[in-house]
Coordinates of C-alpha atoms in Angstrom, one line a residue:
P1 CA 46.7 135.0 51.3
S2 CA 49.9 135.2 48.8
V3 CA 52.0 137.9 47.9
A4 CA 53.6 139.2 45.5
E5 CA 57.3 138.8 46.1
G6 CA 60.0 141.7 45.6
P7 CA 59.3 146.0 47.6
G8 CA 56.8 147.4 47.0
L9 CA 55.4 150.6 45.8
G10 CA 56.9 153.5 46.8
G11 CA 58.2 151.7 49.8
Y12 CA 54.8 149.8 50.6
P13 CA 54.5 147.1 52.0
E14 CA 53.2 144.2 49.2
R15 CA 49.2 144.4 49.1
E16 CA 47.3 140.7 50.7
T17 CA 45.5 138.9 48.6
W18 CA 43.4 136.6 49.3
T19 CA 43.9 133.1 49.7
R20 CA 41.3 131.2 47.3
Q21 CA 38.5 134.4 45.8
M22 CA 35.7 131.9 47.5
D23 CA 37.3 134.2 50.8
F24 CA 35.7 137.2 49.3
I25 CA 33.2 135.8 48.4
M26 CA 32.3 135.0 51.6
S27 CA 34.0 137.7 53.9
C28 CA 30.9 139.4 51.2
V29 CA 28.3 138.3 52.3
G30 CA 29.4 138.4 56.1
F31 CA 29.2 142.1 55.6
A32 CA 26.9 142.6 53.4
V33 CA 24.2 139.7 55.3
G34 CA 23.4 141.0 58.4
L35 CA 20.7 141.8 61.2
G36 CA 18.9 143.9 59.2
N37 CA 17.9 140.8 56.4
V38 CA 17.1 138.7 59.2
W39 CA 14.4 141.3 61.0
R40 CA 14.0 144.0 59.1
F41 CA 13.5 142.8 55.5
P42 CA 10.4 140.7 56.4
Y43 CA 8.3 143.5 58.2
L44 CA 8.6 146.0 55.8
C45 CA 8.0 142.5 53.3
Y46 CA 4.2 142.4 55.1
K47 CA 3.5 146.1 56.4
N48 CA 4.2 147.0 52.8
G49 CA 1.7 144.4 50.5
G50 CA 3.0 141.2 51.2
G51 CA 4.5 139.8 47.9
V52 CA 4.1 143.1 45.8
F53 CA 6.8 145.4 47.6
L54 CA 9.4 142.7 46.0
I55 CA 8.4 144.4 42.7
P56 CA 9.7 147.8 43.8
Y57 CA 12.3 146.4 46.1
V58 CA 13.4 143.5 42.2
L59 CA 13.7 146.7 40.5
F60 CA 15.4 148.9 43.0
I61 CA 17.8 145.7 42.9
F62 CA 19.2 146.2 39.6
L63 CA 18.8 150.1 39.9
G64 CA 20.4 151.1 42.7
G65 CA 21.6 148.5 44.7
I66 CA 23.6 145.7 42.4
P67 CA 25.5 149.0 40.5
I68 CA 26.5 151.0 43.0
F69 CA 27.9 147.1 44.9
F70 CA 29.3 146.1 41.6
L71 CA 31.6 149.6 41.3
E72 CA 33.0 149.5 45.5
I73 CA 34.4 146.0 44.4
A74 CA 35.3 146.9 41.2
L75 CA 37.1 150.4 42.7
G76 CA 38.4 149.0 45.0
Q77 CA 40.1 145.6 42.6
F78 CA 41.2 148.4 40.4
M79 CA 43.0 150.9 42.9
K80 CA 44.3 148.4 45.2
A81 CA 43.3 150.7 48.1
G82 CA 41.3 151.5 50.7
S83 CA 38.4 153.9 50.3
I84 CA 40.8 156.9 50.8
N85 CA 43.4 156.2 48.9
V86 CA 40.9 155.1 45.5
W87 CA 39.4 158.6 45.1
N88 CA 42.9 159.2 43.7
I89 CA 41.3 158.7 40.4
A90 CA 39.1 162.2 41.4
P91 CA 41.5 163.7 43.2
L92 CA 38.7 166.5 44.3
F93 CA 36.5 164.6 45.6
K94 CA 39.1 162.6 48.1
G95 CA 36.7 163.7 50.5
L96 CA 34.1 160.8 49.5
G97 CA 36.6 158.6 51.2
F98 CA 37.3 160.6 54.5
A99 CA 33.2 160.5 54.6
S100 CA 33.0 156.9 54.2
M101 CA 36.0 156.0 57.0
V102 CA 33.4 158.4 59.0
I103 CA 30.0 156.7 58.8
V104 CA 32.4 152.7 59.0
F105 CA 33.8 154.7 62.4
F106 CA 30.2 155.5 63.5
C107 CA 28.3 151.9 62.4
N108 CA 31.4 150.4 64.4
T109 CA 29.8 152.0 66.9
Y110 CA 27.1 152.3 67.3
Y111 CA 26.2 148.3 66.0
I112 CA 28.4 146.3 68.4
M113 CA 25.7 147.6 70.8
V114 CA 23.3 145.1 69.4
L115 CA 25.3 142.0 69.5
A116 CA 25.8 142.6 73.3
W117 CA 22.3 142.8 74.0
G118 CA 23.1 139.4 71.8
F119 CA 25.2 137.6 74.0
Y120 CA 23.5 139.2 77.3
Y121 CA 21.1 137.0 76.0
L122 CA 22.7 133.8 74.9
I123 CA 24.1 134.5 78.4
K124 CA 20.9 134.4 79.9
S125 CA 19.1 131.3 77.5
F126 CA 21.2 128.0 79.7
N127 CA 19.2 128.9 81.9
S128 CA 15.7 125.9 82.6
T129 CA 13.8 128.8 83.0
L130 CA 14.1 131.5 80.4
P131 CA 14.7 135.1 82.2
W132 CA 11.7 136.5 80.2
S133 CA 9.7 134.3 80.1
S134 CA 8.3 134.6 84.4
C135 CA 6.8 137.6 86.3
D136 CA 9.2 136.3 89.3
N137 CA 12.3 138.3 88.3
P138 CA 13.7 140.8 91.0
W139 CA 13.6 143.8 88.8
N140 CA 9.5 142.6 87.2
T141 CA 7.3 145.4 88.1
E142 CA 3.7 145.2 88.9
H143 CA 3.0 146.0 85.5
C144 CA 4.6 143.1 84.1
I145 CA 2.9 140.0 82.2
E146 CA 3.1 135.9 81.9
I147 CA 0.5 136.4 79.0
F148 CA 2.1 138.3 75.6
R149 CA -1.1 140.6 74.7
H150 CA 0.5 143.7 72.4
D151 CA -2.8 145.6 74.3
E152 CA -2.1 145.8 77.5
C153 CA 1.1 146.2 77.8
Q154 CA 2.8 149.1 78.5
N155 CA 5.4 150.1 76.0
G156 CA 8.8 151.3 75.3
T157 CA 11.3 151.3 72.7
I158 CA 14.1 149.9 71.0
G159 CA 15.4 152.0 68.2
N160 CA 12.7 152.0 66.2
A161 CA 11.4 149.0 67.9
T162 CA 8.3 148.1 70.8
F163 CA 10.6 147.1 73.8
G164 CA 7.8 146.6 76.8
N165 CA 7.0 145.1 79.9
L166 CA 5.5 142.6 77.6
T167 CA 9.3 141.0 78.0
C168 CA 9.4 141.5 82.0
E169 CA 13.4 143.2 80.6
E170 CA 13.7 146.3 79.8
N171 CA 14.7 146.9 83.6
K172 CA 17.1 144.0 83.8
V173 CA 18.3 144.7 80.2
L174 CA 18.7 148.6 79.6
N175 CA 17.3 150.7 83.0
I176 CA 16.5 153.2 81.4
S177 CA 16.5 156.6 83.1
E178 CA 13.9 159.1 82.6
G179 CA 16.5 161.5 79.5
L180 CA 19.2 162.0 77.7
D181 CA 20.3 164.7 80.2
Q182 CA 19.7 161.9 82.4
P183 CA 23.1 158.9 81.9
G184 CA 22.7 157.7 85.7
A185 CA 24.9 153.9 86.1
F186 CA 26.7 152.0 84.5
N187 CA 25.3 148.2 83.7
W188 CA 28.1 146.2 84.6
E189 CA 26.5 142.8 83.1
L190 CA 25.7 145.0 80.0
M191 CA 29.8 146.5 79.5
L192 CA 31.4 143.0 80.6
C193 CA 29.3 141.4 77.4
L194 CA 30.7 144.9 75.3
L195 CA 33.9 144.1 76.1
A196 CA 34.1 140.1 75.7
V197 CA 31.7 141.5 72.3
W198 CA 35.0 143.5 71.3
V199 CA 38.2 141.3 72.0
M200 CA 36.4 138.4 69.9
V201 CA 36.4 141.3 66.8
Y202 CA 39.7 142.5 67.5
F203 CA 41.2 138.8 67.2
C204 CA 39.1 138.1 63.9
V205 CA 41.3 141.6 62.7
W206 CA 43.8 142.0 64.1
K207 CA 45.6 139.6 61.4
G208 CA 43.7 141.2 57.9
V209 CA 42.2 138.5 55.6
K210 CA 44.3 136.5 56.6
S211 CA 42.9 135.5 59.9
T212 CA 39.4 137.1 58.2
G213 CA 39.5 134.4 55.6
K214 CA 39.1 132.2 57.5
I215 CA 36.6 133.3 60.3
V216 CA 33.7 134.2 58.3
Y217 CA 33.6 130.7 56.3
F218 CA 32.1 130.0 59.9
T219 CA 30.8 133.4 60.5
A220 CA 28.6 133.4 57.1
T221 CA 27.3 130.3 56.9
F222 CA 26.2 129.2 60.5
P223 CA 23.6 131.4 60.1
Y224 CA 21.8 129.1 57.0
V225 CA 22.1 126.5 59.2
V226 CA 20.5 127.8 61.6
L227 CA 17.8 129.7 59.4
I228 CA 17.5 125.9 58.0
I229 CA 16.5 124.8 60.9
L230 CA 14.0 126.8 62.9
L231 CA 12.1 127.3 59.3
V232 CA 11.7 123.0 60.2
R233 CA 10.5 123.5 63.3
G234 CA 8.5 126.7 62.8
V235 CA 6.6 125.0 59.7
T236 CA 4.9 122.5 62.1
L237 CA 3.8 124.8 65.1
P238 CA 0.5 125.3 64.5
G239 CA -0.9 128.7 62.8
A240 CA 2.4 128.1 61.0
Y241 CA 0.7 128.8 58.5
D242 CA -1.1 131.4 58.4
G243 CA 1.6 133.8 59.5
I244 CA 3.4 132.6 56.1
L245 CA 1.0 133.3 54.6
Y246 CA 0.3 136.8 56.2
Y247 CA 3.9 137.0 55.0
I248 CA 3.9 137.0 51.6
K249 CA -0.3 137.4 50.5
P250 CA -0.4 140.5 48.0
D251 CA -2.3 143.5 48.5
W252 CA -1.9 145.2 44.9
S253 CA -3.4 148.4 46.4
K254 CA 0.0 149.8 47.9
L255 CA 1.8 150.0 45.2
A256 CA -0.1 153.1 44.4
E257 CA 2.0 154.0 48.2
P258 CA 5.0 156.2 47.7
Q259 CA 6.0 154.7 51.0
V260 CA 6.2 152.0 49.7
W261 CA 9.1 153.2 47.3
I262 CA 11.1 154.8 49.5
D263 CA 11.1 151.6 52.1
A264 CA 12.4 149.4 49.1
G265 CA 15.2 151.6 47.6
T266 CA 15.7 152.6 51.1
Q267 CA 16.1 148.4 52.6
I268 CA 18.8 147.9 49.2
F269 CA 21.2 150.7 49.6
F270 CA 20.4 150.0 53.7
S271 CA 21.1 146.5 53.2
Y272 CA 23.4 146.1 51.1
A273 CA 26.2 147.9 52.4
I274 CA 27.2 150.7 50.1
G275 CA 28.7 153.3 50.4
L276 CA 30.8 152.6 54.2
G277 CA 34.1 152.0 52.3
A278 CA 34.3 148.4 53.3
L279 CA 33.6 146.5 49.8
T280 CA 36.0 148.6 48.3
A281 CA 38.7 147.1 51.1
L282 CA 37.2 144.0 50.9
G283 CA 37.7 144.1 47.0
S284 CA 41.0 145.5 47.1
Y285 CA 42.7 142.6 48.5
N286 CA 40.8 140.9 45.4
R287 CA 43.5 139.8 42.5
F288 CA 43.5 142.3 39.4
N289 CA 41.8 140.6 36.7
N290 CA 39.5 138.5 38.9
D291 CA 35.1 138.8 37.3
C292 CA 34.0 140.9 40.0
Y293 CA 30.9 141.5 37.5
K294 CA 29.8 138.3 38.0
D295 CA 30.6 138.4 41.6
A296 CA 28.6 140.9 42.6
F297 CA 24.6 139.6 40.8
V298 CA 26.0 136.5 42.6
L299 CA 26.1 138.6 45.9
A300 CA 23.0 140.6 45.0
L301 CA 21.1 137.5 44.7
I302 CA 22.8 135.8 48.1
N303 CA 21.5 138.1 49.5
S304 CA 18.2 139.3 48.7
G305 CA 17.4 135.6 49.1
T306 CA 18.7 135.8 52.2
S307 CA 15.8 137.9 53.5
F308 CA 13.2 136.6 51.5
F309 CA 14.2 133.3 52.8
A310 CA 14.6 135.1 56.7
G311 CA 11.3 135.9 56.6
F312 CA 9.8 132.7 56.0
V313 CA 11.3 131.8 59.0
V314 CA 10.4 135.1 61.0
F315 CA 6.6 134.0 60.4
S316 CA 5.9 131.1 60.4
I317 CA 6.9 131.9 64.3
L318 CA 4.9 134.5 64.4
G319 CA 2.0 132.8 63.4
F320 CA 2.3 130.0 65.9
M321 CA 3.0 132.7 68.7
A322 CA -0.6 134.8 67.2
S323 CA -1.6 131.3 67.1
E324 CA -1.2 131.0 70.6
Q325 CA -3.2 133.8 72.3
G326 CA -6.0 134.3 70.2
V327 CA -4.5 137.8 68.2
D328 CA -4.0 139.0 65.2
I329 CA -0.6 138.3 63.7
S330 CA 0.3 141.7 63.3
K331 CA -0.1 142.7 67.3
V332 CA 2.5 140.5 67.3
A333 CA 4.6 141.7 64.3
E334 CA 7.8 144.3 64.8
S335 CA 10.4 145.7 64.3
G336 CA 14.6 145.9 64.7
P337 CA 15.2 144.8 67.8
G338 CA 11.8 145.0 68.9
L339 CA 11.4 141.5 67.2
A340 CA 15.4 140.0 67.9
F341 CA 14.8 141.3 71.5
I342 CA 10.8 140.5 72.8
A343 CA 8.4 139.3 70.0
Y344 CA 10.9 136.6 69.0
P345 CA 12.2 135.8 72.3
K346 CA 8.4 135.3 73.8
A347 CA 7.9 133.5 71.1
V348 CA 10.2 130.8 72.0
S349 CA 9.6 130.5 75.5
L350 CA 6.2 129.0 74.5
M351 CA 8.3 125.8 72.5
P352 CA 8.5 123.4 74.1
V353 CA 12.2 122.5 75.4
A354 CA 12.5 126.2 75.0
P355 CA 15.9 126.5 76.1
V356 CA 17.5 125.3 72.5
W357 CA 15.8 127.2 70.7
A358 CA 16.8 130.5 72.2
A359 CA 20.0 129.9 72.1
L360 CA 21.1 128.6 68.7
F361 CA 18.5 132.0 67.7
F362 CA 21.1 134.3 69.5
F363 CA 23.8 132.7 68.2
M364 CA 22.4 132.9 65.2
L365 CA 21.8 136.5 65.5
L366 CA 25.4 137.5 67.0
L367 CA 27.0 135.6 64.3
L368 CA 24.6 137.6 61.7
G369 CA 26.3 141.1 63.3
L370 CA 29.5 139.3 63.6
D371 CA 31.5 138.7 60.4
S372 CA 28.9 142.2 59.8
Q373 CA 31.1 144.6 62.5
F374 CA 34.5 143.1 61.9
V375 CA 34.7 143.4 57.7
G376 CA 33.4 146.8 58.6
V377 CA 37.1 147.7 61.7
E378 CA 39.2 145.5 58.6
G379 CA 37.5 148.5 55.8
F380 CA 38.6 151.3 58.6
V381 CA 41.7 149.8 59.5
T382 CA 42.6 149.0 55.8
G383 CA 41.4 153.2 55.0
I384 CA 43.3 154.7 58.2
L385 CA 47.3 152.4 56.7
D386 CA 46.7 153.1 53.4
L387 CA 47.3 157.0 54.2
F388 CA 51.0 156.5 55.9
P389 CA 54.1 156.7 53.7
G390 CA 55.9 152.6 53.3
K391 CA 58.4 154.9 55.1
Y392 CA 56.5 155.1 58.4
Y393 CA 55.3 151.4 57.8
M394 CA 56.7 149.4 61.2
R395 CA 56.1 145.9 62.6
Y396 CA 53.1 145.1 64.4
Q397 CA 51.4 148.2 62.4
R398 CA 48.1 146.6 61.6
E399 CA 47.5 145.2 65.1
I400 CA 48.4 148.4 66.4
A401 CA 45.9 149.9 64.6
V402 CA 43.1 147.6 64.7
A403 CA 43.4 147.8 68.8
I404 CA 43.2 151.2 69.4
S405 CA 40.4 152.2 66.6
C406 CA 38.7 149.1 69.0
L407 CA 39.5 150.0 72.3
L408 CA 38.8 153.8 70.8
C409 CA 35.1 152.4 69.4
F410 CA 34.5 150.6 73.3
I411 CA 34.9 154.3 75.5
I412 CA 32.1 155.6 72.9
D413 CA 30.4 152.8 73.9
L414 CA 30.2 153.2 77.6
S415 CA 27.9 155.9 77.3
M416 CA 25.3 153.4 76.2
V417 CA 25.8 150.8 78.8
T418 CA 24.8 153.5 81.1
Q419 CA 21.3 153.7 82.4
G420 CA 20.7 156.7 79.3
G421 CA 22.5 155.1 77.1
M422 CA 19.3 153.4 75.0
Y423 CA 19.0 157.3 73.9
V424 CA 22.8 157.9 73.3
F425 CA 22.1 154.8 71.1
Q426 CA 19.4 156.0 69.0
L427 CA 21.6 159.0 68.4
F428 CA 23.5 157.0 66.4
D429 CA 21.1 155.3 64.4
Y430 CA 18.4 157.5 63.9
Y431 CA 21.2 160.2 62.4
S432 CA 25.4 158.6 61.3
A433 CA 24.5 156.1 59.2
S434 CA 20.7 156.2 58.2
G435 CA 19.2 156.5 55.0
M436 CA 20.5 160.4 54.0
T437 CA 24.1 159.9 55.2
L438 CA 24.0 156.7 53.0
L439 CA 22.4 157.5 50.2
W440 CA 24.0 161.1 50.0
Q441 CA 27.0 159.2 49.2
A442 CA 25.9 156.8 46.7
F443 CA 24.8 159.9 45.2
W444 CA 28.3 161.4 44.5
E445 CA 30.1 157.7 44.3
C446 CA 28.6 157.5 40.7
V447 CA 28.0 161.2 39.9
V448 CA 32.5 160.8 40.4
V449 CA 32.9 158.0 39.0
A450 CA 30.8 158.9 35.7
W451 CA 31.1 162.8 35.1
V452 CA 34.9 162.8 36.8
Y453 CA 35.9 160.0 35.7
G454 CA 34.5 159.4 33.3
A455 CA 32.3 156.2 32.9
D456 CA 34.1 155.2 29.1
R457 CA 37.0 155.1 31.1
F458 CA 35.9 152.9 34.5
M459 CA 34.2 150.4 31.3
D460 CA 37.3 150.9 30.1
D461 CA 39.1 149.8 33.3
I462 CA 36.9 147.0 34.2
A463 CA 37.5 145.4 30.6
R464 CA 41.5 145.5 31.1
M465 CA 40.6 142.9 34.4
I466 CA 37.8 140.8 33.4
G467 CA 39.3 140.6 30.0
Y468 CA 35.3 141.9 28.9
R469 CA 32.5 144.8 29.5
P470 CA 30.2 144.9 32.0
F471 CA 26.6 146.0 30.2
P472 CA 26.1 149.3 29.1
W473 CA 23.3 149.0 31.3
M474 CA 25.6 150.2 34.6
K475 CA 27.4 153.0 32.7
W476 CA 23.3 154.6 32.5
C477 CA 22.9 153.5 36.1
W478 CA 26.4 155.4 36.7
S479 CA 25.4 158.4 35.3
F480 CA 21.8 158.7 35.5
I481 CA 20.0 156.3 36.6
T482 CA 21.0 156.0 40.5
P483 CA 22.0 159.1 40.9
C484 CA 18.3 159.4 40.6
V485 CA 17.2 157.1 42.9
C486 CA 19.8 158.5 45.6
M487 CA 18.6 162.1 45.1
G488 CA 14.7 161.4 44.4
I489 CA 14.8 159.5 48.1
F490 CA 17.0 161.8 50.1
L491 CA 15.1 164.6 49.2
F492 CA 12.0 162.2 50.1
H493 CA 13.9 162.1 53.9
L494 CA 14.4 165.3 54.0
L495 CA 11.1 166.8 53.3
N496 CA 9.7 164.2 55.7
Y497 CA 11.7 164.7 58.2
K498 CA 10.7 164.5 62.1
P499 CA 12.1 164.5 65.0
L500 CA 13.4 161.7 66.9
T501 CA 11.4 160.6 69.8
Y502 CA 11.7 157.3 72.5
N503 CA 8.3 155.8 72.4
N504 CA 7.0 158.1 71.3
V505 CA 6.3 160.5 73.8
Y506 CA 9.9 161.1 74.3
V507 CA 10.8 164.3 72.9
Y508 CA 14.5 165.0 72.7
P509 CA 16.0 168.3 73.9
W510 CA 17.7 170.9 71.4
W511 CA 20.8 170.1 72.3
G512 CA 20.3 166.0 71.7
E513 CA 19.0 167.0 68.2
V514 CA 22.0 169.4 67.4
I515 CA 24.8 166.3 68.4
G516 CA 22.5 163.9 66.3
W517 CA 22.5 166.4 63.4
C518 CA 26.1 167.1 64.0
L519 CA 26.6 163.3 62.9
A520 CA 24.8 163.2 60.2
L521 CA 26.9 166.3 59.4
S522 CA 30.3 165.1 60.0
S523 CA 30.5 162.9 57.0
M524 CA 28.0 164.4 54.6
L525 CA 30.2 167.5 54.5
C526 CA 33.4 166.5 54.6
I527 CA 32.2 166.0 50.4
P528 CA 32.3 169.9 49.4
I529 CA 34.9 170.6 51.8
S530 CA 37.4 168.7 51.2
L531 CA 35.9 170.1 47.5
V532 CA 36.7 173.7 48.4
Y533 CA 40.1 172.9 50.1
R534 CA 41.3 171.8 47.2
L535 CA 40.7 174.2 44.6
S536 CA 41.6 177.4 46.6
G537 CA 44.8 175.8 46.6
A538 CA 44.9 174.6 43.0
K539 CA 46.3 176.7 39.8
G540 CA 44.8 178.3 37.1
T541 CA 40.9 178.4 36.0
F542 CA 37.9 177.0 38.1
K543 CA 37.1 175.1 34.9
E544 CA 41.4 173.9 34.2
V545 CA 41.4 172.8 37.7
C546 CA 37.9 170.6 37.6
T547 CA 38.8 169.3 34.0
D548 CA 42.3 169.4 32.7
K549 CA 44.0 169.4 35.5
S550 CA 42.9 166.2 37.3
K551 CA 42.6 164.3 33.8
S552 CA 46.0 164.6 33.9
R553 CA 46.5 164.2 37.3
S554 CA 44.0 161.0 37.2
R555 CA 45.5 159.8 33.7
R556 CA 49.1 159.8 35.0
R557 CA 47.4 158.1 38.2
D558 CA 45.9 155.3 36.1
V559 CA 49.6 154.8 34.4
H560 CA 51.4 154.4 37.4
F561 CA 48.7 151.8 39.0
G562 CA 47.9 150.4 35.5
C563 CA 51.2 149.0 35.1
S564 CA 53.4 149.0 38.3
Y565 CA 51.1 148.6 41.0
H566 CA 49.0 146.0 39.4
C567 CA 51.5 143.9 38.1
S568 CA 53.4 144.3 41.8
R569 CA 50.6 143.1 43.8
V570 CA 49.6 139.8 40.8
S571 CA 52.0 136.7 41.7
V572 CA 54.5 137.2 38.8
S573 CA 57.5 136.5 37.3
T574 CA 58.5 139.1 36.4
T575 CA 60.5 142.4 38.2
L576 CA 58.8 145.1 36.4
P577 CA 60.3 149.0 36.3
C578 CA 58.1 152.0 37.5
F579 CA 56.4 152.5 33.7
R580 CA 54.9 156.6 33.3
R581 CA 54.9 156.3 29.8
P582 CA 51.4 156.9 28.4
E583 CA 51.1 154.9 25.6
I584 CA 51.6 151.4 27.4
K585 CA 49.2 149.3 26.1
W586 CA 48.0 146.5 29.0
V587 CA 46.6 143.5 27.2
E588 CA 44.6 141.0 29.9
H589 CA 46.5 137.8 29.1
S590 CA 49.2 139.9 29.5
I591 CA 49.1 141.4 33.0
T592 CA 49.6 137.8 34.8
R593 CA 52.9 137.3 32.7
G594 CA 53.8 140.5 33.8
R595 CA 54.4 141.6 30.5
A596 CA 53.3 145.5 29.6
E597 CA 53.0 145.5 25.1
F598 CA 54.0 148.8 23.1
P599 CA 52.6 150.0 20.3

């Protein structure tokens, strides 16, 4: 990446920028387009009325997805900082940054387990006979069947999906115990797969955007090649047409069901990777005058388009699977890991040259998850390093920080490769980075930017960067529409909360639920705790602290950053002093030349 000349602000090393703007686009695509686009959206679409589901889905894209996606990228680009320091625009609410760090840390911790499973299946695909296609393995039970019929199986779960003896793999991959209080022994094969994936993540991230920006060209694009290959193969199979029709056939009566709208909104916030702070970190490496407004719409189109396209791939194969076994497609449709590690592998095993298609599929899953994982780690490390003053900077600081982050997550992950690890995984999945925590985070991001910092001021800042003001719709969304959408869906989830179970049979003990709520509240409480802490240490009345003083600090920060900080991080030909005069006015073409205009 290109780096500006001269000393950094306050002794900080100069911030890197993307070598090409396409590096940023690819990194965002790799992070936001992940496993959920392939295994969750298609299932939600067919379950919630087929093509009708696109109506609330597209509506929530413009009401919540794009506005917050754009807000996070623009905020990082303007402040040139990670997920914590960007909230210096409203110091009272800096807890938002710490909350996003907690969420992305938890997400990095448990999400990689899916990659470990995928890597394990990828290795097992290099056999002439796929292990899950027969019942001749030593780990199979007497209940194992080679003819795949849902109503003849004893089912378990991975996450919210079915995982039963129909694949003959539960005893081998998970070797699951009787409950959360029985961790059991380590699965050494799975542990080695986990270690291998973490090593890959480390070497993708350790040099920062210098290495990440190159790797994503492969990890973000190759899955599309595989999806196209699988689609071409899928539509040529018998039953594919019925599967695709089942996926998109509209059921207009579904629009009257509240759950359909809630599923659409939740899917948008989850698939757009909002509230994790990683988008802010990626945006911070942009050039100051990059048109992030246009980027937000392009990335939203790619993200949602991938989800819809993946549905044709998935349901063409599931249609073939239902046709081969003479069952209705609803009997084979799965969501989440159940689709990736049960239904689809079994469907692939019915094809000619099954190992080739299995290897392609699991390699695609690995890449889809891998770039999401290492961008998440990048966002976490960026936020941590931004906290250290320049006087603490040392050589190999980034490499050490990434190593410590990966090692800490790996140690926690060891609890998930035991016989009771599936129960631990579900706790993290259900509570730590669930819909409620992300919605809570998104709600406060909009409120702070629109009502504390000021929506008009932020629109002015964006105009200063990109040369024009975005459509007022963005301001209206940040101020009114998006916070109401976030809080509405949040309250719906809260009022309809159900205790976590495994396989709809095993009920988690009370202390297990306590652990789960501690995971959720550890991020959600960062915002009020930080607010109370800063208020308790401030002087003056509550009104003075919340208005005059916070605005004064953020105004000084704005002038400071709008002058020295931004210009020291764009490729300028002039070295600027640190202006602090409030009358300085920036003009777009002057920024690129490194000059300030005075009235």
